[in-house]
PDB file of C-alpha atoms and ligand atoms in Angstrom:
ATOM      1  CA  UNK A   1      77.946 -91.804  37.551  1.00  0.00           C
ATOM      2  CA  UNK A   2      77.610 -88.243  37.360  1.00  0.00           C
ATOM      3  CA  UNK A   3      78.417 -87.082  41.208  1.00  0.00           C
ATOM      4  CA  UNK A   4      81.127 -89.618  41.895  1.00  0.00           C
ATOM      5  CA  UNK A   5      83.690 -88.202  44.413  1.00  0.00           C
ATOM      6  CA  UNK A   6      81.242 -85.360  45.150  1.00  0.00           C
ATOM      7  CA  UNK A   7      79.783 -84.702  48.984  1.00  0.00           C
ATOM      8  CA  UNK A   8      76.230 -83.082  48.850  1.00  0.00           C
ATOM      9  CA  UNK A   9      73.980 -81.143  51.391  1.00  0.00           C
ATOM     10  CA  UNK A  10      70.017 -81.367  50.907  1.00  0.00           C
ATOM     11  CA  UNK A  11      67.679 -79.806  53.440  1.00  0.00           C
ATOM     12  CA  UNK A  12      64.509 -81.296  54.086  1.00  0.00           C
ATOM     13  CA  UNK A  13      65.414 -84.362  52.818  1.00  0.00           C
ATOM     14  CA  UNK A  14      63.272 -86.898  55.168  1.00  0.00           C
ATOM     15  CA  UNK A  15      60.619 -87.055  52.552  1.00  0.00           C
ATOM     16  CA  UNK A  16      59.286 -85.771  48.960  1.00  0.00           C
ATOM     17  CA  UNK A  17      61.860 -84.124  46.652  1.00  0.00           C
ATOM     18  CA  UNK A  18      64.201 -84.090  48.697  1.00  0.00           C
ATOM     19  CA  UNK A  19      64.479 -87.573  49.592  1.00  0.00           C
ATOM     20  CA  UNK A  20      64.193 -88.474  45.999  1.00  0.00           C
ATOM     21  CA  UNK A  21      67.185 -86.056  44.971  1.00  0.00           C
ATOM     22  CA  UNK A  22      69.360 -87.658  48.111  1.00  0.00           C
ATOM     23  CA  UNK A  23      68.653 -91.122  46.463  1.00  0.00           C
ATOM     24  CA  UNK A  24      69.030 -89.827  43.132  1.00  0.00           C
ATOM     25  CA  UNK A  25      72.742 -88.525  44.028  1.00  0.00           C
ATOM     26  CA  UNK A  26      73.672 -91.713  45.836  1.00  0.00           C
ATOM     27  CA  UNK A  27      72.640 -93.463  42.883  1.00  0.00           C
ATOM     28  CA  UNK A  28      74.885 -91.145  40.944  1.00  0.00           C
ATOM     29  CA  UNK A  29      78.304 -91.428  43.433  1.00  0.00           C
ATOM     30  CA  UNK A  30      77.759 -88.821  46.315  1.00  0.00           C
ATOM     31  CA  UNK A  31      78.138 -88.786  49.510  1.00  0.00           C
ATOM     32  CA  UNK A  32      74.589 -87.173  51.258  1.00  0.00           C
ATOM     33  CA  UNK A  33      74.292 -85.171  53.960  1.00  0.00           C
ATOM     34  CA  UNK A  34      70.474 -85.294  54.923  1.00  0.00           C
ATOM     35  CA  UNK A  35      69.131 -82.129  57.063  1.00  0.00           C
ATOM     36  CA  UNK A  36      65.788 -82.323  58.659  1.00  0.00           C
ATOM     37  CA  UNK A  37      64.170 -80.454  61.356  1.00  0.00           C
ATOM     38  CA  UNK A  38      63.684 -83.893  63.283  1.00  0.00           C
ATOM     39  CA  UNK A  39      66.500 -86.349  63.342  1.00  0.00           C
ATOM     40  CA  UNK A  40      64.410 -89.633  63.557  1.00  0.00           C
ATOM     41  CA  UNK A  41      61.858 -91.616  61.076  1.00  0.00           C
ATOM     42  CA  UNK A  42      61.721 -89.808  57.655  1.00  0.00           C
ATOM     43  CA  UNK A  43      65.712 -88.436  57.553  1.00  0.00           C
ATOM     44  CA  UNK A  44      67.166 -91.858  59.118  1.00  0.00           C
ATOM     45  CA  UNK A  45      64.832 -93.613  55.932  1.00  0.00           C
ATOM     46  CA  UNK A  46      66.755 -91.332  53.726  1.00  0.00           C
ATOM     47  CA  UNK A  47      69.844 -92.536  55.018  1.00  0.00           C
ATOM     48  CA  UNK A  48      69.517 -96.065  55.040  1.00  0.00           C
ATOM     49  CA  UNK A  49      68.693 -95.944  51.199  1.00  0.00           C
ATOM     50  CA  UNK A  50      72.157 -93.692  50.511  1.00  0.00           C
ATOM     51  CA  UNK A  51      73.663 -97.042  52.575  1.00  0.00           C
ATOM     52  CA  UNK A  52      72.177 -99.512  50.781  1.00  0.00           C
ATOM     53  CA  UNK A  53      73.614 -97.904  47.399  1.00  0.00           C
ATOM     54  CA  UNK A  54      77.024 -97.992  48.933  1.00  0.00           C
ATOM     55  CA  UNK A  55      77.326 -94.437  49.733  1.00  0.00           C
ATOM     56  CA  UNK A  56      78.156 -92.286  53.087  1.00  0.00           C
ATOM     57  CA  UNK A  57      75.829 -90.160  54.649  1.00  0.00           C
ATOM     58  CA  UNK A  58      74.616 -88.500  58.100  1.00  0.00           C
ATOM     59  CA  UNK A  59      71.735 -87.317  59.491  1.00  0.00           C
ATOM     60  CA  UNK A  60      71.825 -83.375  60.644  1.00  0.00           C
ATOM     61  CA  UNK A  61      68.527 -81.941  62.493  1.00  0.00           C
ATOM     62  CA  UNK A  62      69.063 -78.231  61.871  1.00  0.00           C
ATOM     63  CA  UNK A  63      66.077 -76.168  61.580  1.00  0.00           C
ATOM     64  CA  UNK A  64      66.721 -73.583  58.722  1.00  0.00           C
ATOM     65  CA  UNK A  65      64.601 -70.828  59.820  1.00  0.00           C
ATOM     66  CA  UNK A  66      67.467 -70.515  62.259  1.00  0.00           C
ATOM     67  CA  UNK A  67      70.267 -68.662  61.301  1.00  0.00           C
ATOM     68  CA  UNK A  68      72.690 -70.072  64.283  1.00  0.00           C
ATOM     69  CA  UNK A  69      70.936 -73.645  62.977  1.00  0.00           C
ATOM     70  CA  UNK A  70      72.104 -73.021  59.180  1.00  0.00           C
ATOM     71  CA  UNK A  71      75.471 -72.497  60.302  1.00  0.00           C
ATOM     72  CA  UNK A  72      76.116 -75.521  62.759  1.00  0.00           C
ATOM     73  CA  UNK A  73      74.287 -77.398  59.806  1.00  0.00           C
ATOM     74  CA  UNK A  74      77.588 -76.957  57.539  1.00  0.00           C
ATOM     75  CA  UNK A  75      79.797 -76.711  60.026  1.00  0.00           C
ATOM     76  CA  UNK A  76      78.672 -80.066  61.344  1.00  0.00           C
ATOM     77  CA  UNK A  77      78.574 -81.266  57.827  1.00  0.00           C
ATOM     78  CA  UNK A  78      81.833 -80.502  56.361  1.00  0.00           C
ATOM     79  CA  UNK A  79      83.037 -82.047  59.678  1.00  0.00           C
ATOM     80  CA  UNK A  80      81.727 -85.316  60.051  1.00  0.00           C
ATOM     81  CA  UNK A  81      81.951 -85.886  55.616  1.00  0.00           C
ATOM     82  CA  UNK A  82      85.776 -83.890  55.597  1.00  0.00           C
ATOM     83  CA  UNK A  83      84.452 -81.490  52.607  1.00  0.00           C
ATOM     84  CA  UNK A  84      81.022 -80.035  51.191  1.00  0.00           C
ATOM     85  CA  UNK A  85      80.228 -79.803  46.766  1.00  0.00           C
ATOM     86  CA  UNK A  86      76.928 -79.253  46.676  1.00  0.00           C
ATOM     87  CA  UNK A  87      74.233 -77.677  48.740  1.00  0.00           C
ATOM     88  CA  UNK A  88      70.473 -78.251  47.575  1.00  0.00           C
ATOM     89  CA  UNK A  89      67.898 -75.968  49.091  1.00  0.00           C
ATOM     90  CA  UNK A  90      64.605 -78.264  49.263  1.00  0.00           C
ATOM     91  CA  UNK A  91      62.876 -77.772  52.126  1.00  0.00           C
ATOM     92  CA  UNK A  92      60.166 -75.510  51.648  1.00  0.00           C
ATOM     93  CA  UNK A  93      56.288 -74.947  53.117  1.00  0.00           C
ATOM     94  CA  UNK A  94      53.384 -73.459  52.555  1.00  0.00           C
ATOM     95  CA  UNK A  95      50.242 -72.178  54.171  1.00  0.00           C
ATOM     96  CA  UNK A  96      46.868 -71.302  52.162  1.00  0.00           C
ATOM     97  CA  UNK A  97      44.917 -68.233  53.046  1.00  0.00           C
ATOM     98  CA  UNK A  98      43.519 -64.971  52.046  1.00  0.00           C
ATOM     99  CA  UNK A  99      45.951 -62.396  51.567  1.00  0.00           C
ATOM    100  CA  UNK A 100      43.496 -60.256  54.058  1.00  0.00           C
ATOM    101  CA  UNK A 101      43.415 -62.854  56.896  1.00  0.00           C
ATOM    102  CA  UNK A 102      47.313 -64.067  56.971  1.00  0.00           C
ATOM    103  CA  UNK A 103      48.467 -63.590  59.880  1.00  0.00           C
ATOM    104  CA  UNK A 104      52.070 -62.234  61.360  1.00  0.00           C
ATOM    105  CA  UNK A 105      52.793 -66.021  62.530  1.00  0.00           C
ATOM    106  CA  UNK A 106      51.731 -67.898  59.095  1.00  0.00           C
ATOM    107  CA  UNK A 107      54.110 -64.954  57.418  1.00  0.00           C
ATOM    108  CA  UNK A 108      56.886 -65.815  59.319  1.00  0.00           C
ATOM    109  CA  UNK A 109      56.035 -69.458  58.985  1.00  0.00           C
ATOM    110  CA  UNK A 110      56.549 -69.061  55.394  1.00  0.00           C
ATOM    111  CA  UNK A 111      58.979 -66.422  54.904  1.00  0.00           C
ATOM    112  CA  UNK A 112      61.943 -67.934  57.265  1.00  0.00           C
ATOM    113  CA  UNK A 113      62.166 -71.295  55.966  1.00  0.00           C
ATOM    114  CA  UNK A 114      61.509 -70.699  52.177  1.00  0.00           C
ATOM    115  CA  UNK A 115      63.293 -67.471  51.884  1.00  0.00           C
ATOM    116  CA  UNK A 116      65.026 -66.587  54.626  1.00  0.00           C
ATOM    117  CA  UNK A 117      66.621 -69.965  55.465  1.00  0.00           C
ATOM    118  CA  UNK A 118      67.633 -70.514  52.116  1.00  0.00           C
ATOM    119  CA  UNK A 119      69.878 -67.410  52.087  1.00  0.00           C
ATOM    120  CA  UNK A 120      71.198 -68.227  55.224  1.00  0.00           C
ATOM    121  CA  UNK A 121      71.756 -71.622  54.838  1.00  0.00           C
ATOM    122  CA  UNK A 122      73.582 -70.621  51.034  1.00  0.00           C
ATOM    123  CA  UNK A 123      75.418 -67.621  52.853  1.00  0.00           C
ATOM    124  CA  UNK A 124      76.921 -70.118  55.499  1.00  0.00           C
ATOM    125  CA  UNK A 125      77.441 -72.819  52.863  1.00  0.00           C
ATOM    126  CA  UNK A 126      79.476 -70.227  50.384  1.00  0.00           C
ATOM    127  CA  UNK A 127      80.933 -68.727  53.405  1.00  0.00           C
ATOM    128  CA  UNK A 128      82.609 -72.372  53.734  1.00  0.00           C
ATOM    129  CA  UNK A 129      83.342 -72.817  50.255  1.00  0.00           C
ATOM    130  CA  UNK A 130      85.169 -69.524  49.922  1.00  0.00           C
ATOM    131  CA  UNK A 131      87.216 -70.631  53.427  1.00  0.00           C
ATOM    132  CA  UNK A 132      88.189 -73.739  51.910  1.00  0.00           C
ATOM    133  CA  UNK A 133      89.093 -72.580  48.372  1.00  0.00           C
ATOM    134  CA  UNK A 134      86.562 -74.543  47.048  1.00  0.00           C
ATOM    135  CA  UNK A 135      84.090 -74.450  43.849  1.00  0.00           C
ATOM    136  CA  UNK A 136      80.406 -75.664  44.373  1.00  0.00           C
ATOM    137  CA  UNK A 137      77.153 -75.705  42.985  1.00  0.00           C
ATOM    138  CA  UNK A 138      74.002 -74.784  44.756  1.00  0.00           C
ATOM    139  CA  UNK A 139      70.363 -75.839  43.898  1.00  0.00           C
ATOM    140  CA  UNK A 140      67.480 -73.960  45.012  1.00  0.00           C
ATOM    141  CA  UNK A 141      64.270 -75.554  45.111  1.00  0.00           C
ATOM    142  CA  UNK A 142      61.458 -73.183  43.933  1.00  0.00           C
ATOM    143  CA  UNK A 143      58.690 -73.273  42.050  1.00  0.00           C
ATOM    144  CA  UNK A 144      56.559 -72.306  39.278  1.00  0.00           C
ATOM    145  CA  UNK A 145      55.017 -70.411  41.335  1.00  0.00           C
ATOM    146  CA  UNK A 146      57.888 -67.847  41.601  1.00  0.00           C
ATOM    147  CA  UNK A 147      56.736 -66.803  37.966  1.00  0.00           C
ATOM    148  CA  UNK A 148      52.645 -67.685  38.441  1.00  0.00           C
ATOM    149  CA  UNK A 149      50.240 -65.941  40.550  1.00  0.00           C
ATOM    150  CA  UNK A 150      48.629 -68.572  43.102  1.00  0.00           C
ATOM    151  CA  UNK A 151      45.795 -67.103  44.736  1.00  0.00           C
ATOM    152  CA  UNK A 152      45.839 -67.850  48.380  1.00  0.00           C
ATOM    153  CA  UNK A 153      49.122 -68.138  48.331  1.00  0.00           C
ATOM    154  CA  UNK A 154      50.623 -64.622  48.444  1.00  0.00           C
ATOM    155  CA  UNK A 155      53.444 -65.853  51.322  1.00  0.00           C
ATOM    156  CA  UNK A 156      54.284 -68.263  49.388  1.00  0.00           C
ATOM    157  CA  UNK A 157      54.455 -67.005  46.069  1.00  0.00           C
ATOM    158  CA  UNK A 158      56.473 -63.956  47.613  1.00  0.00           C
ATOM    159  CA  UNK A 159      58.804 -66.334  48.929  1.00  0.00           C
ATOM    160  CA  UNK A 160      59.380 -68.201  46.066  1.00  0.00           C
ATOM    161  CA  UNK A 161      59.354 -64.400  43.669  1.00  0.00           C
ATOM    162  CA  UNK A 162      62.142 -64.196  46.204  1.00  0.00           C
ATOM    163  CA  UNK A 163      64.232 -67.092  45.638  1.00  0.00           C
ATOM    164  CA  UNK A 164      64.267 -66.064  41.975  1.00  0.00           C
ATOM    165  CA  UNK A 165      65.741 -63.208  42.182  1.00  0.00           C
ATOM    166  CA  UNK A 166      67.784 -64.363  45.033  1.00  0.00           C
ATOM    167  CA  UNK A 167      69.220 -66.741  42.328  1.00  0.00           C
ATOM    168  CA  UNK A 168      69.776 -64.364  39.958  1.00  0.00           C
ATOM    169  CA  UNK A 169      72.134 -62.253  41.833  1.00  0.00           C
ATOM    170  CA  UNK A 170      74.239 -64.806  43.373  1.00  0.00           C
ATOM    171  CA  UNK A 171      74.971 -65.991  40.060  1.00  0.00           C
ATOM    172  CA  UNK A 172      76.865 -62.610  39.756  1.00  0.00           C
ATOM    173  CA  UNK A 173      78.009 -62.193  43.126  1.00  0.00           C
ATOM    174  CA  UNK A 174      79.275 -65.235  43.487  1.00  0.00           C
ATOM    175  CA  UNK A 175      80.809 -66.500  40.179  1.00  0.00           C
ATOM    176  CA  UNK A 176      83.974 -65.206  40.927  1.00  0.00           C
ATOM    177  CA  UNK A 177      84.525 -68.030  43.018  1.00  0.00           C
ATOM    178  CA  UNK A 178      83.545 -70.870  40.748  1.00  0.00           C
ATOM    179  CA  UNK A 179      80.118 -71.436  42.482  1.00  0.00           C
ATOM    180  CA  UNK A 180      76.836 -71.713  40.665  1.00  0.00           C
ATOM    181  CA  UNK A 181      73.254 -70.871  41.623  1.00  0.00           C
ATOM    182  CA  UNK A 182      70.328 -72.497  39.525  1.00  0.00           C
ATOM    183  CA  UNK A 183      66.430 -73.320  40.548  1.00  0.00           C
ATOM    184  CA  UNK A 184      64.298 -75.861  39.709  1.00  0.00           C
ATOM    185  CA  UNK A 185      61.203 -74.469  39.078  1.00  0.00           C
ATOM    186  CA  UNK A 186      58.558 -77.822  40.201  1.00  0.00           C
ATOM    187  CA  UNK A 187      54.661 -77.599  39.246  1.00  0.00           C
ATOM    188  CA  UNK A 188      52.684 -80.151  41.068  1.00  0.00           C
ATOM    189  CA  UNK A 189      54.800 -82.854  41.936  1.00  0.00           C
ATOM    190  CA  UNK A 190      52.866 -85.912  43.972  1.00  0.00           C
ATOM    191  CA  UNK A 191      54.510 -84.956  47.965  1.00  0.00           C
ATOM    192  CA  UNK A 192      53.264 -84.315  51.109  1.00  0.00           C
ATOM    193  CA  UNK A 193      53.065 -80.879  50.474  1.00  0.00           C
ATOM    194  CA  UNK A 194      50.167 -81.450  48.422  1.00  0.00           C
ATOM    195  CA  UNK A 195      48.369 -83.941  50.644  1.00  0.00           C
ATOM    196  CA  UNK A 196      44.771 -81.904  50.804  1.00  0.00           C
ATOM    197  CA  UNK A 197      44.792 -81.520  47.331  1.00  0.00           C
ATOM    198  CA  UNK A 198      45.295 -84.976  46.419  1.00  0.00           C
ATOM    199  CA  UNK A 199      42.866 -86.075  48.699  1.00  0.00           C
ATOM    200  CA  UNK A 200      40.296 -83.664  47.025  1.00  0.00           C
ATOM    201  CA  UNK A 201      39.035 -84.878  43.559  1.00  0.00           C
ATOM    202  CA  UNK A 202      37.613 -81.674  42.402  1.00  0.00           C
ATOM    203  CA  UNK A 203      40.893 -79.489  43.243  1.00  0.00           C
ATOM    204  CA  UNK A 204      42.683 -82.342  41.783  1.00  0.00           C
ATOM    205  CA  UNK A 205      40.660 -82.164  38.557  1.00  0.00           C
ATOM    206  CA  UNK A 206      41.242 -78.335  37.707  1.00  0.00           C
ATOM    207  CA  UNK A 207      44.760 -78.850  38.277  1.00  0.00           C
ATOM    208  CA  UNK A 208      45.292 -81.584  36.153  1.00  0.00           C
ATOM    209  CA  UNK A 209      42.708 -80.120  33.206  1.00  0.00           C
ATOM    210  CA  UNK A 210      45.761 -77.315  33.412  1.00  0.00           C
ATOM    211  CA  UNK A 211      48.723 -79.251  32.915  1.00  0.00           C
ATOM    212  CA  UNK A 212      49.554 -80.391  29.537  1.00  0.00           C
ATOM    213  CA  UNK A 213      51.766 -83.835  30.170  1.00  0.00           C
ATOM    214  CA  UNK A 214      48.069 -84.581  31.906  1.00  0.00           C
ATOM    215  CA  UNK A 215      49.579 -86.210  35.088  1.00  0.00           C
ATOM    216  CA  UNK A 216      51.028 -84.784  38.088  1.00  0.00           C
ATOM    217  CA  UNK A 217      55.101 -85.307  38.243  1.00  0.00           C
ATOM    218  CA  UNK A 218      56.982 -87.805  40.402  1.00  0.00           C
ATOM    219  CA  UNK A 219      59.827 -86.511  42.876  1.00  0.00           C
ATOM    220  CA  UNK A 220      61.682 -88.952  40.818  1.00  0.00           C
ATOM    221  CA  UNK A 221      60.669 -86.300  37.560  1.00  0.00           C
ATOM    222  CA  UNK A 222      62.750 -83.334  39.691  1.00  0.00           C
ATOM    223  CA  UNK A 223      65.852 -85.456  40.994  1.00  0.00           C
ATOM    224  CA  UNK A 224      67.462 -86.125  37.365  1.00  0.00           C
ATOM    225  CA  UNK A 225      67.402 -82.241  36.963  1.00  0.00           C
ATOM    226  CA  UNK A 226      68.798 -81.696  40.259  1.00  0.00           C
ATOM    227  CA  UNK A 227      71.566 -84.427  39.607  1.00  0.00           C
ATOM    228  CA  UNK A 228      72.312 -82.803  36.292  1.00  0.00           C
ATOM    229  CA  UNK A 229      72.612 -79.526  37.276  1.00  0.00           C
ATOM    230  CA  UNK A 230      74.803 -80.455  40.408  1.00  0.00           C
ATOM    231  CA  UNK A 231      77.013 -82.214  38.036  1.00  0.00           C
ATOM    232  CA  UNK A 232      79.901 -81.224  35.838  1.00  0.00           C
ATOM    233  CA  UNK A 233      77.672 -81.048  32.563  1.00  0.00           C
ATOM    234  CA  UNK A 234      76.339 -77.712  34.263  1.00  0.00           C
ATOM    235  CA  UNK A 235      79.452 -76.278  34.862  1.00  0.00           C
ATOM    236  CA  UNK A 236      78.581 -73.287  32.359  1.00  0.00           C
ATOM    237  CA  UNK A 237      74.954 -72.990  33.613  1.00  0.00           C
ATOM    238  CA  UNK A 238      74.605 -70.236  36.543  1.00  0.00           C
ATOM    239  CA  UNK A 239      71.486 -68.181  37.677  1.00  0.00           C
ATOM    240  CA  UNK A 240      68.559 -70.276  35.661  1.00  0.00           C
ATOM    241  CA  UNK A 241      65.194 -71.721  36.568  1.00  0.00           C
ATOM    242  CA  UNK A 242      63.949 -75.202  35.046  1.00  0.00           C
ATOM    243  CA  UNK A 243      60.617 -75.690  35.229  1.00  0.00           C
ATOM    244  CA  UNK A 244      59.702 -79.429  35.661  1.00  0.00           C
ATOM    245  CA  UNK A 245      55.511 -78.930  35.392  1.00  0.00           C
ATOM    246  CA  UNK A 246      54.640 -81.199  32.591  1.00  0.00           C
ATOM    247  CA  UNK A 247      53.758 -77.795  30.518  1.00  0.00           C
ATOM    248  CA  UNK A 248      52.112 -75.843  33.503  1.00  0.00           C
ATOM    249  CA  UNK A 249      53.702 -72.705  33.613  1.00  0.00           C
ATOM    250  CA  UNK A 250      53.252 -71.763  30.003  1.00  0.00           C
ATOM    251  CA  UNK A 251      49.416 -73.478  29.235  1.00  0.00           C
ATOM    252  CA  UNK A 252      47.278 -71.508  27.599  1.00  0.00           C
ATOM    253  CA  UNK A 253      43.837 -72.435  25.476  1.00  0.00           C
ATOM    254  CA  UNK A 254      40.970 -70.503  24.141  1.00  0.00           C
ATOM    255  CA  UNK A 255      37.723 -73.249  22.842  1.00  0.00           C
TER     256      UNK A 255
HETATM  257  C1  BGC B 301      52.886 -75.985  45.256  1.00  0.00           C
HETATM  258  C2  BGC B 301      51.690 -76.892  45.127  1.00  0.00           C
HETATM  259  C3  BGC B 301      50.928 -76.591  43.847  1.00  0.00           C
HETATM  260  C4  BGC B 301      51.870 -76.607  42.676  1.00  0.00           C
HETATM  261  C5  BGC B 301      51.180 -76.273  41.356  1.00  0.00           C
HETATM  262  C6  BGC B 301      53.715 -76.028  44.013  1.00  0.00           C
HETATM  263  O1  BGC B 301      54.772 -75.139  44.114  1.00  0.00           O
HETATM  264  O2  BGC B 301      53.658 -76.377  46.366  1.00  0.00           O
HETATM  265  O3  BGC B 301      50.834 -76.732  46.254  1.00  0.00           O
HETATM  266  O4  BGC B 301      49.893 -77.560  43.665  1.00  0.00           O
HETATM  267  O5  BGC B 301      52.911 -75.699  42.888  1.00  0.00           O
HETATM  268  O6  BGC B 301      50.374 -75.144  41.448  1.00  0.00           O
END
């Protein structure tokens, strides 16, 4: 068990990747603290699976496009679980659109939960850390789409360019303190996120004609990252990206 002893934080974990990474870490001896906009259904699922393994865990509705939100999130959490390892930055959205038609609401949308909370949310989680004299590791959730243009994307995409670099220079900033910043870089991983496009067979075809592996991934493909980069074996890995895309990112063919 890779986590054992360790207490973990993972926003919008009431479903997809996040879920699976909260029962992935239970699985591997952590405590889970499971952050969802809405307290019911999807987050108290989450939970009850962490239980069933034998593990603690609560249920914090914080919205993380609110900065006041992010910081009674881990305040609450360090509280109620009595200390905080790991924070994993999952929840994430996205709107399609033409660049020319998105609009100052879908921006904002966008921009202040995948970029803006996740500073936040880090800032008051390392804010903690520091307080308590304590080392940590912090997981961001991007995508491969903070490397690869996605055309009707552009908030997205932005966001996620964001969280990159983001990444990058906390690693500096914030090695002093023994806490490391790393993303997981997902291609198309089978979530709600990506309901319209795997209810459309042609959209569903040109994606999967791209990938190499030939499938899409599972959540389940992104949590054994996650737990290994939350985990001691990672200890001397700070401001990377994984990609888990079954070959995505880098496919390229000429007939
Ligand atoms: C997006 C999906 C997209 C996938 C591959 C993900 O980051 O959320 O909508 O299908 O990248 O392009």
């Amino acid at each position: 068990m890779k986590l054992a002893g360790k207490t973990a934080i993972i926003t919008g974990g009431a479903q997809g990747i996040g879920r699976a990474v909260a029962i992935r870490f239970a699985r591997e001896g952590a405590d889970v603290v499971i952050d969802d906009r809405i307290a019911a259904g999807g987050a108290q699922d989450t939970l009850a699976e962490i239980q069933k393994l034998g593990r603690k865990g609560c249920v914090i509705a914080a919205d993380i496009a609110s900065l006041a939100d992010n910081r009674r999130m881990i305040q609450e959490a360090a509280e109620k679980m009595g200390a905080l390892d790991i924070l994993v930055n999952n929840a994430g959205v996205e709107r399609r659109g033409s660049f020319w038609e998105v609009t100052e609401k879908d921006f904002d949308f966008v921009m202040n939960i995948n970029l803006k909370g996740l500073f936040f949310a880090t800032q008051a989680f390392t804010q903690y850390l520091i307080s308590a004299k304590r080392p940590g590791k912090i997981i961001n959730m991007s995508s491969v789409h903070e490397e690869l243009p996605f055309p009707h994307f552009s908030t997205y995409c932005a966001s996620k360019g964001g969280v990159k670099m983001l990444t990058r220079n906390l690693s500096i900033e914030l090695a002093p303190f023994g806490i490391t910043v790393n993303n997981i870089a997902p291609g198309a991983i089978e979530t709600p996120i990506n309901t319209k496009l795997l209810n459309n067979p042609d959209l569903l075809k040109a994606l999967l004609d791209n990938i190499p592996l030939a499938r899409l991934g599972k959540p389940e493909d992104v949590a054994g990252l996650a737990a290994f980069l939350a985990s001691a074996d990672a200890d001397y890995v700070t401001g990377a990206t994984y990609s888990v895309d079954g070959g995505l990112l880098w496919n390229y063919s000429e007939q």
